[in-house]
Amino acid sequence: MTNNRITNIIKKLEDHSVISKSENKNSSPTILDILIATKLSQNTTDKTSYKAFMNLKENFKTWEELIEAPLQKIKNAIKVCGLANTKARQIKQMLKEMKKKYGNLDLSFLKKMDNEKIYEELLQYNGIGVKTVSCVLAFSLDRDAFPVDTHVHRVLNRLGIVNTKTAEQTFETASKKVPKEKQTAFHTNLIKFGRNICKANKPLCNLCFLYRYCSYEYKNLYKDKTSSIKKENNFIILENV
Ligand code: SF4
């Protein structure tokens, strides 16, 4: 795919404003919120990780409270998103270590660090990988980063921007093709687009404003189907990070 076509796709998504700035502001999660939400999204869908995150928020008034809570209570709160045993244990342990190291659970100090230092800092916690940190960079620190979840992987392949088998390969390839300063917004728009229009099973090709740019072999088939867009939650948590 030529640079020109990628630029046009990025622009089209921006024009259709799949996500608006006000939607981002309403959720106003902290850096730690994003880190925990992304951790919950590992190997599960965005819907279930969203539920698990909201359950945690309902059960624990503060993240400090979670450190003192019995492990079983944390597991129960997040069981909806799978791998609850591991995730509960790792989140509790991570918060405990952070509290000990920083004296509190405010991660605002990361804002003053460059990306490399942030990776170094967060990767020391068990269960936090490169993709999780790239989500923190993109969503809470407004840095150029291009994390790839299942939606981004699917949509980029259908559009023909990449031709890859795994999200890891997509991350490698797309990061080089998408201009740095466009990566975060493009990524966020792709997630919303993948959730609402270019869905996994029944893409709404009949309504798609990227139809002419798309290389998906079945797009003609789906163009003939009548379907409509349903309102979905706007909380950006990745799926299968
Ligand atoms: S035409 Fe269909 S498959 Fe292609 S990007 Fe649009 S919704 Fe996805």
mmCIF file with all atom_site columns, N, CA, C and O and ligand atoms in Angstrom, residues 154-156 158-159 193-194 196-199 202-220 222-223, ligand 1:
data_model
loop_
_atom_site.group_PDB
_atom_site.id
_atom_site.type_symbol
_atom_site.label_atom_id
_atom_site.label_alt_id
_atom_site.label_comp_id
_atom_site.label_asym_id
_atom_site.label_entity_id
_atom_site.label_seq_id
_atom_site.pdbx_PDB_ins_code
_atom_site.Cartn_x
_atom_site.Cartn_y
_atom_site.Cartn_z
_atom_site.occupancy
_atom_site.B_iso_or_equiv
_atom_site.pdbx_formal_charge
_atom_site.auth_seq_id
_atom_site.auth_comp_id
_atom_site.auth_asym_id
_atom_site.auth_atom_id
_atom_site.pdbx_PDB_model_num
ATOM   1   N  N   . ARG A 1 154 ? -6.928  -6.823  12.773 1.00 0.00 ? 154 ARG A N   1
ATOM   2   C  CA  . ARG A 1 154 ? -7.908  -7.225  11.756 1.00 0.00 ? 154 ARG A CA  1
ATOM   3   C  C   . ARG A 1 154 ? -8.115  -6.135  10.705 1.00 0.00 ? 154 ARG A C   1
ATOM   4   O  O   . ARG A 1 154 ? -8.045  -6.373  9.499  1.00 0.00 ? 154 ARG A O   1
ATOM   5   N  N   . VAL A 1 155 ? -8.352  -4.912  11.169 1.00 0.00 ? 155 VAL A N   1
ATOM   6   C  CA  . VAL A 1 155 ? -8.692  -3.825  10.245 1.00 0.00 ? 155 VAL A CA  1
ATOM   7   C  C   . VAL A 1 155 ? -7.515  -3.497  9.322  1.00 0.00 ? 155 VAL A C   1
ATOM   8   O  O   . VAL A 1 155 ? -7.698  -3.323  8.109  1.00 0.00 ? 155 VAL A O   1
ATOM   9   N  N   . LEU A 1 156 ? -6.308  -3.453  9.876  1.00 0.00 ? 156 LEU A N   1
ATOM   10  C  CA  . LEU A 1 156 ? -5.147  -3.130  9.037  1.00 0.00 ? 156 LEU A CA  1
ATOM   11  C  C   . LEU A 1 156 ? -4.921  -4.191  7.959  1.00 0.00 ? 156 LEU A C   1
ATOM   12  O  O   . LEU A 1 156 ? -4.521  -3.874  6.844  1.00 0.00 ? 156 LEU A O   1
ATOM   13  N  N   . ARG A 1 158 ? -7.406  -6.129  6.660  1.00 0.00 ? 158 ARG A N   1
ATOM   14  C  CA  . ARG A 1 158 ? -8.490  -6.019  5.679  1.00 0.00 ? 158 ARG A CA  1
ATOM   15  C  C   . ARG A 1 158 ? -8.256  -4.843  4.730  1.00 0.00 ? 158 ARG A C   1
ATOM   16  O  O   . ARG A 1 158 ? -8.535  -4.925  3.537  1.00 0.00 ? 158 ARG A O   1
ATOM   17  N  N   . LEU A 1 159 ? -7.736  -3.770  5.301  1.00 0.00 ? 159 LEU A N   1
ATOM   18  C  CA  . LEU A 1 159 ? -7.476  -2.594  4.463  1.00 0.00 ? 159 LEU A CA  1
ATOM   19  C  C   . LEU A 1 159 ? -6.266  -2.792  3.557  1.00 0.00 ? 159 LEU A C   1
ATOM   20  O  O   . LEU A 1 159 ? -6.064  -2.042  2.606  1.00 0.00 ? 159 LEU A O   1
ATOM   21  N  N   . PHE A 1 193 ? -13.333 2.040   15.055 1.00 0.00 ? 193 PHE A N   1
ATOM   22  C  CA  . PHE A 1 193 ? -13.803 1.621   13.736 1.00 0.00 ? 193 PHE A CA  1
ATOM   23  C  C   . PHE A 1 193 ? -13.993 0.091   13.703 1.00 0.00 ? 193 PHE A C   1
ATOM   24  O  O   . PHE A 1 193 ? -15.000 -0.415  13.192 1.00 0.00 ? 193 PHE A O   1
ATOM   25  N  N   . GLY A 1 194 ? -13.047 -0.621  14.295 1.00 0.00 ? 194 GLY A N   1
ATOM   26  C  CA  . GLY A 1 194 ? -13.120 -2.085  14.334 1.00 0.00 ? 194 GLY A CA  1
ATOM   27  C  C   . GLY A 1 194 ? -14.256 -2.577  15.210 1.00 0.00 ? 194 GLY A C   1
ATOM   28  O  O   . GLY A 1 194 ? -14.885 -3.591  14.931 1.00 0.00 ? 194 GLY A O   1
ATOM   29  N  N   . ASN A 1 196 ? -17.102 -0.847  15.869 1.00 0.00 ? 196 ASN A N   1
ATOM   30  C  CA  . ASN A 1 196 ? -18.426 -0.395  15.431 1.00 0.00 ? 196 ASN A CA  1
ATOM   31  C  C   . ASN A 1 196 ? -18.748 -0.670  13.967 1.00 0.00 ? 196 ASN A C   1
ATOM   32  O  O   . ASN A 1 196 ? -19.916 -0.815  13.616 1.00 0.00 ? 196 ASN A O   1
ATOM   33  N  N   . ILE A 1 197 ? -17.748 -0.701  13.109 1.00 0.00 ? 197 ILE A N   1
ATOM   34  C  CA  . ILE A 1 197 ? -18.027 -0.858  11.671 1.00 0.00 ? 197 ILE A CA  1
ATOM   35  C  C   . ILE A 1 197 ? -17.346 -2.103  11.092 1.00 0.00 ? 197 ILE A C   1
ATOM   36  O  O   . ILE A 1 197 ? -18.005 -3.006  10.596 1.00 0.00 ? 197 ILE A O   1
ATOM   37  N  N   . CYS A 1 198 ? -16.041 -2.141  11.157 1.00 0.00 ? 198 CYS A N   1
ATOM   38  C  CA  . CYS A 1 198 ? -15.325 -3.278  10.570 1.00 0.00 ? 198 CYS A CA  1
ATOM   39  C  C   . CYS A 1 198 ? -15.238 -4.407  11.594 1.00 0.00 ? 198 CYS A C   1
ATOM   40  O  O   . CYS A 1 198 ? -14.176 -4.800  12.053 1.00 0.00 ? 198 CYS A O   1
ATOM   41  N  N   . LYS A 1 199 ? -16.412 -4.925  11.978 1.00 0.00 ? 199 LYS A N   1
ATOM   42  C  CA  . LYS A 1 199 ? -16.477 -5.942  13.032 1.00 0.00 ? 199 LYS A CA  1
ATOM   43  C  C   . LYS A 1 199 ? -15.893 -7.267  12.546 1.00 0.00 ? 199 LYS A C   1
ATOM   44  O  O   . LYS A 1 199 ? -15.883 -7.534  11.339 1.00 0.00 ? 199 LYS A O   1
ATOM   45  N  N   . LYS A 1 202 ? -19.317 -9.734  11.255 1.00 0.00 ? 202 LYS A N   1
ATOM   46  C  CA  . LYS A 1 202 ? -20.193 -9.141  10.238 1.00 0.00 ? 202 LYS A CA  1
ATOM   47  C  C   . LYS A 1 202 ? -19.821 -7.684  10.009 1.00 0.00 ? 202 LYS A C   1
ATOM   48  O  O   . LYS A 1 202 ? -20.481 -6.770  10.544 1.00 0.00 ? 202 LYS A O   1
ATOM   49  N  N   . PRO A 1 203 ? -18.798 -7.436  9.224  1.00 0.00 ? 203 PRO A N   1
ATOM   50  C  CA  . PRO A 1 203 ? -18.409 -6.033  8.983  1.00 0.00 ? 203 PRO A CA  1
ATOM   51  C  C   . PRO A 1 203 ? -19.526 -5.281  8.249  1.00 0.00 ? 203 PRO A C   1
ATOM   52  O  O   . PRO A 1 203 ? -20.218 -5.862  7.411  1.00 0.00 ? 203 PRO A O   1
ATOM   53  N  N   . LEU A 1 204 ? -19.708 -4.020  8.620  1.00 0.00 ? 204 LEU A N   1
ATOM   54  C  CA  . LEU A 1 204 ? -20.790 -3.234  8.012  1.00 0.00 ? 204 LEU A CA  1
ATOM   55  C  C   . LEU A 1 204 ? -20.277 -2.543  6.741  1.00 0.00 ? 204 LEU A C   1
ATOM   56  O  O   . LEU A 1 204 ? -20.238 -1.312  6.654  1.00 0.00 ? 204 LEU A O   1
ATOM   57  N  N   . CYS A 1 205 ? -19.886 -3.360  5.777  1.00 0.00 ? 205 CYS A N   1
ATOM   58  C  CA  . CYS A 1 205 ? -19.302 -2.818  4.541  1.00 0.00 ? 205 CYS A CA  1
ATOM   59  C  C   . CYS A 1 205 ? -20.285 -1.917  3.800  1.00 0.00 ? 205 CYS A C   1
ATOM   60  O  O   . CYS A 1 205 ? -19.876 -1.014  3.065  1.00 0.00 ? 205 CYS A O   1
ATOM   61  N  N   . ASN A 1 206 ? -21.572 -2.156  4.008  1.00 0.00 ? 206 ASN A N   1
ATOM   62  C  CA  . ASN A 1 206 ? -22.593 -1.322  3.341  1.00 0.00 ? 206 ASN A CA  1
ATOM   63  C  C   . ASN A 1 206 ? -22.560 0.123   3.838  1.00 0.00 ? 206 ASN A C   1
ATOM   64  O  O   . ASN A 1 206 ? -23.052 1.024   3.180  1.00 0.00 ? 206 ASN A O   1
ATOM   65  N  N   . LEU A 1 207 ? -21.990 0.330   5.033  1.00 0.00 ? 207 LEU A N   1
ATOM   66  C  CA  . LEU A 1 207 ? -21.943 1.684   5.605  1.00 0.00 ? 207 LEU A CA  1
ATOM   67  C  C   . LEU A 1 207 ? -20.522 2.237   5.651  1.00 0.00 ? 207 LEU A C   1
ATOM   68  O  O   . LEU A 1 207 ? -20.289 3.318   6.191  1.00 0.00 ? 207 LEU A O   1
ATOM   69  N  N   . CYS A 1 208 ? -19.586 1.495   5.097  1.00 0.00 ? 208 CYS A N   1
ATOM   70  C  CA  . CYS A 1 208 ? -18.180 1.812   5.355  1.00 0.00 ? 208 CYS A CA  1
ATOM   71  C  C   . CYS A 1 208 ? -17.636 2.953   4.489  1.00 0.00 ? 208 CYS A C   1
ATOM   72  O  O   . CYS A 1 208 ? -17.673 2.877   3.253  1.00 0.00 ? 208 CYS A O   1
ATOM   73  N  N   . PHE A 1 209 ? -17.101 3.969   5.151  1.00 0.00 ? 209 PHE A N   1
ATOM   74  C  CA  . PHE A 1 209 ? -16.526 5.106   4.424  1.00 0.00 ? 209 PHE A CA  1
ATOM   75  C  C   . PHE A 1 209 ? -15.102 4.808   3.917  1.00 0.00 ? 209 PHE A C   1
ATOM   76  O  O   . PHE A 1 209 ? -14.485 5.629   3.269  1.00 0.00 ? 209 PHE A O   1
ATOM   77  N  N   . LEU A 1 210 ? -14.589 3.626   4.253  1.00 0.00 ? 210 LEU A N   1
ATOM   78  C  CA  . LEU A 1 210 ? -13.269 3.240   3.738  1.00 0.00 ? 210 LEU A CA  1
ATOM   79  C  C   . LEU A 1 210 ? -13.380 2.169   2.654  1.00 0.00 ? 210 LEU A C   1
ATOM   80  O  O   . LEU A 1 210 ? -12.377 1.571   2.264  1.00 0.00 ? 210 LEU A O   1
ATOM   81  N  N   . TYR A 1 211 ? -14.590 1.948   2.191  1.00 0.00 ? 211 TYR A N   1
ATOM   82  C  CA  . TYR A 1 211 ? -14.840 0.859   1.242  1.00 0.00 ? 211 TYR A CA  1
ATOM   83  C  C   . TYR A 1 211 ? -13.877 0.895   0.050  1.00 0.00 ? 211 TYR A C   1
ATOM   84  O  O   . TYR A 1 211 ? -13.301 -0.107  -0.326 1.00 0.00 ? 211 TYR A O   1
ATOM   85  N  N   . ARG A 1 212 ? -13.705 2.051   -0.554 1.00 0.00 ? 212 ARG A N   1
ATOM   86  C  CA  . ARG A 1 212 ? -12.879 2.120   -1.760 1.00 0.00 ? 212 ARG A CA  1
ATOM   87  C  C   . ARG A 1 212 ? -11.397 1.844   -1.509 1.00 0.00 ? 212 ARG A C   1
ATOM   88  O  O   . ARG A 1 212 ? -10.646 1.501   -2.410 1.00 0.00 ? 212 ARG A O   1
ATOM   89  N  N   . TYR A 1 213 ? -10.972 1.970   -0.248 1.00 0.00 ? 213 TYR A N   1
ATOM   90  C  CA  . TYR A 1 213 ? -9.564  1.710   0.071  1.00 0.00 ? 213 TYR A CA  1
ATOM   91  C  C   . TYR A 1 213 ? -9.330  0.263   0.507  1.00 0.00 ? 213 TYR A C   1
ATOM   92  O  O   . TYR A 1 213 ? -8.196  -0.148  0.724  1.00 0.00 ? 213 TYR A O   1
ATOM   93  N  N   . CYS A 1 214 ? -10.420 -0.460  0.689  1.00 0.00 ? 214 CYS A N   1
ATOM   94  C  CA  . CYS A 1 214 ? -10.321 -1.760  1.354  1.00 0.00 ? 214 CYS A CA  1
ATOM   95  C  C   . CYS A 1 214 ? -9.952  -2.904  0.403  1.00 0.00 ? 214 CYS A C   1
ATOM   96  O  O   . CYS A 1 214 ? -10.428 -2.964  -0.719 1.00 0.00 ? 214 CYS A O   1
ATOM   97  N  N   . SER A 1 215 ? -9.113  -3.810  0.898  1.00 0.00 ? 215 SER A N   1
ATOM   98  C  CA  . SER A 1 215 ? -8.691  -4.962  0.081  1.00 0.00 ? 215 SER A CA  1
ATOM   99  C  C   . SER A 1 215 ? -9.363  -6.257  0.531  1.00 0.00 ? 215 SER A C   1
ATOM   100 O  O   . SER A 1 215 ? -8.995  -7.336  0.061  1.00 0.00 ? 215 SER A O   1
ATOM   101 N  N   . TYR A 1 216 ? -10.307 -6.178  1.439  1.00 0.00 ? 216 TYR A N   1
ATOM   102 C  CA  . TYR A 1 216 ? -10.932 -7.394  1.994  1.00 0.00 ? 216 TYR A CA  1
ATOM   103 C  C   . TYR A 1 216 ? -11.681 -8.154  0.899  1.00 0.00 ? 216 TYR A C   1
ATOM   104 O  O   . TYR A 1 216 ? -12.543 -7.588  0.210  1.00 0.00 ? 216 TYR A O   1
ATOM   105 N  N   . GLU A 1 217 ? -11.365 -9.445  0.761  1.00 0.00 ? 217 GLU A N   1
ATOM   106 C  CA  . GLU A 1 217 ? -11.911 -10.191 -0.390 1.00 0.00 ? 217 GLU A CA  1
ATOM   107 C  C   . GLU A 1 217 ? -13.434 -10.362 -0.326 1.00 0.00 ? 217 GLU A C   1
ATOM   108 O  O   . GLU A 1 217 ? -14.081 -10.593 -1.350 1.00 0.00 ? 217 GLU A O   1
ATOM   109 N  N   . TYR A 1 218 ? -14.032 -10.266 0.877  1.00 0.00 ? 218 TYR A N   1
ATOM   110 C  CA  . TYR A 1 218 ? -15.480 -10.482 0.977  1.00 0.00 ? 218 TYR A CA  1
ATOM   111 C  C   . TYR A 1 218 ? -16.277 -9.180  1.100  1.00 0.00 ? 218 TYR A C   1
ATOM   112 O  O   . TYR A 1 218 ? -17.446 -9.199  1.458  1.00 0.00 ? 218 TYR A O   1
ATOM   113 N  N   . LYS A 1 219 ? -15.630 -8.070  0.830  1.00 0.00 ? 219 LYS A N   1
ATOM   114 C  CA  . LYS A 1 219 ? -16.337 -6.797  1.067  1.00 0.00 ? 219 LYS A CA  1
ATOM   115 C  C   . LYS A 1 219 ? -17.588 -6.660  0.192  1.00 0.00 ? 219 LYS A C   1
ATOM   116 O  O   . LYS A 1 219 ? -18.582 -6.077  0.624  1.00 0.00 ? 219 LYS A O   1
ATOM   117 N  N   . ASN A 1 220 ? -17.550 -7.214  -1.021 1.00 0.00 ? 220 ASN A N   1
ATOM   118 C  CA  . ASN A 1 220 ? -18.740 -7.132  -1.883 1.00 0.00 ? 220 ASN A CA  1
ATOM   119 C  C   . ASN A 1 220 ? -19.917 -7.882  -1.280 1.00 0.00 ? 220 ASN A C   1
ATOM   120 O  O   . ASN A 1 220 ? -21.053 -7.427  -1.333 1.00 0.00 ? 220 ASN A O   1
ATOM   121 N  N   . TYR A 1 222 ? -20.498 -8.434  1.907  1.00 0.00 ? 222 TYR A N   1
ATOM   122 C  CA  . TYR A 1 222 ? -21.067 -7.713  3.051  1.00 0.00 ? 222 TYR A CA  1
ATOM   123 C  C   . TYR A 1 222 ? -21.683 -6.380  2.639  1.00 0.00 ? 222 TYR A C   1
ATOM   124 O  O   . TYR A 1 222 ? -22.499 -5.826  3.354  1.00 0.00 ? 222 TYR A O   1
ATOM   125 N  N   . LYS A 1 223 ? -21.307 -5.888  1.483  1.00 0.00 ? 223 LYS A N   1
ATOM   126 C  CA  . LYS A 1 223 ? -21.877 -4.610  1.039  1.00 0.00 ? 223 LYS A CA  1
ATOM   127 C  C   . LYS A 1 223 ? -23.369 -4.760  0.759  1.00 0.00 ? 223 LYS A C   1
ATOM   128 O  O   . LYS A 1 223 ? -24.150 -3.821  0.893  1.00 0.00 ? 223 LYS A O   1
HETATM 129 S  S1  . SF4 B 2 .   ? -15.201 -2.314  3.520  1.00 0.00 ? 1   SF4 B S1  1
HETATM 130 FE FE1 . SF4 B 2 .   ? -15.825 -3.786  5.078  1.00 0.00 ? 1   SF4 B FE1 1
HETATM 131 S  S2  . SF4 B 2 .   ? -14.027 -5.029  5.473  1.00 0.00 ? 1   SF4 B S2  1
HETATM 132 FE FE2 . SF4 B 2 .   ? -13.351 -3.181  4.407  1.00 0.00 ? 1   SF4 B FE2 1
HETATM 133 S  S3  . SF4 B 2 .   ? -12.755 -1.749  6.016  1.00 0.00 ? 1   SF4 B S3  1
HETATM 134 FE FE3 . SF4 B 2 .   ? -14.878 -1.342  5.515  1.00 0.00 ? 1   SF4 B FE3 1
HETATM 135 S  S4  . SF4 B 2 .   ? -16.073 -2.575  6.938  1.00 0.00 ? 1   SF4 B S4  1
HETATM 136 FE FE4 . SF4 B 2 .   ? -13.978 -3.357  6.965  1.00 0.00 ? 1   SF4 B FE4 1
#
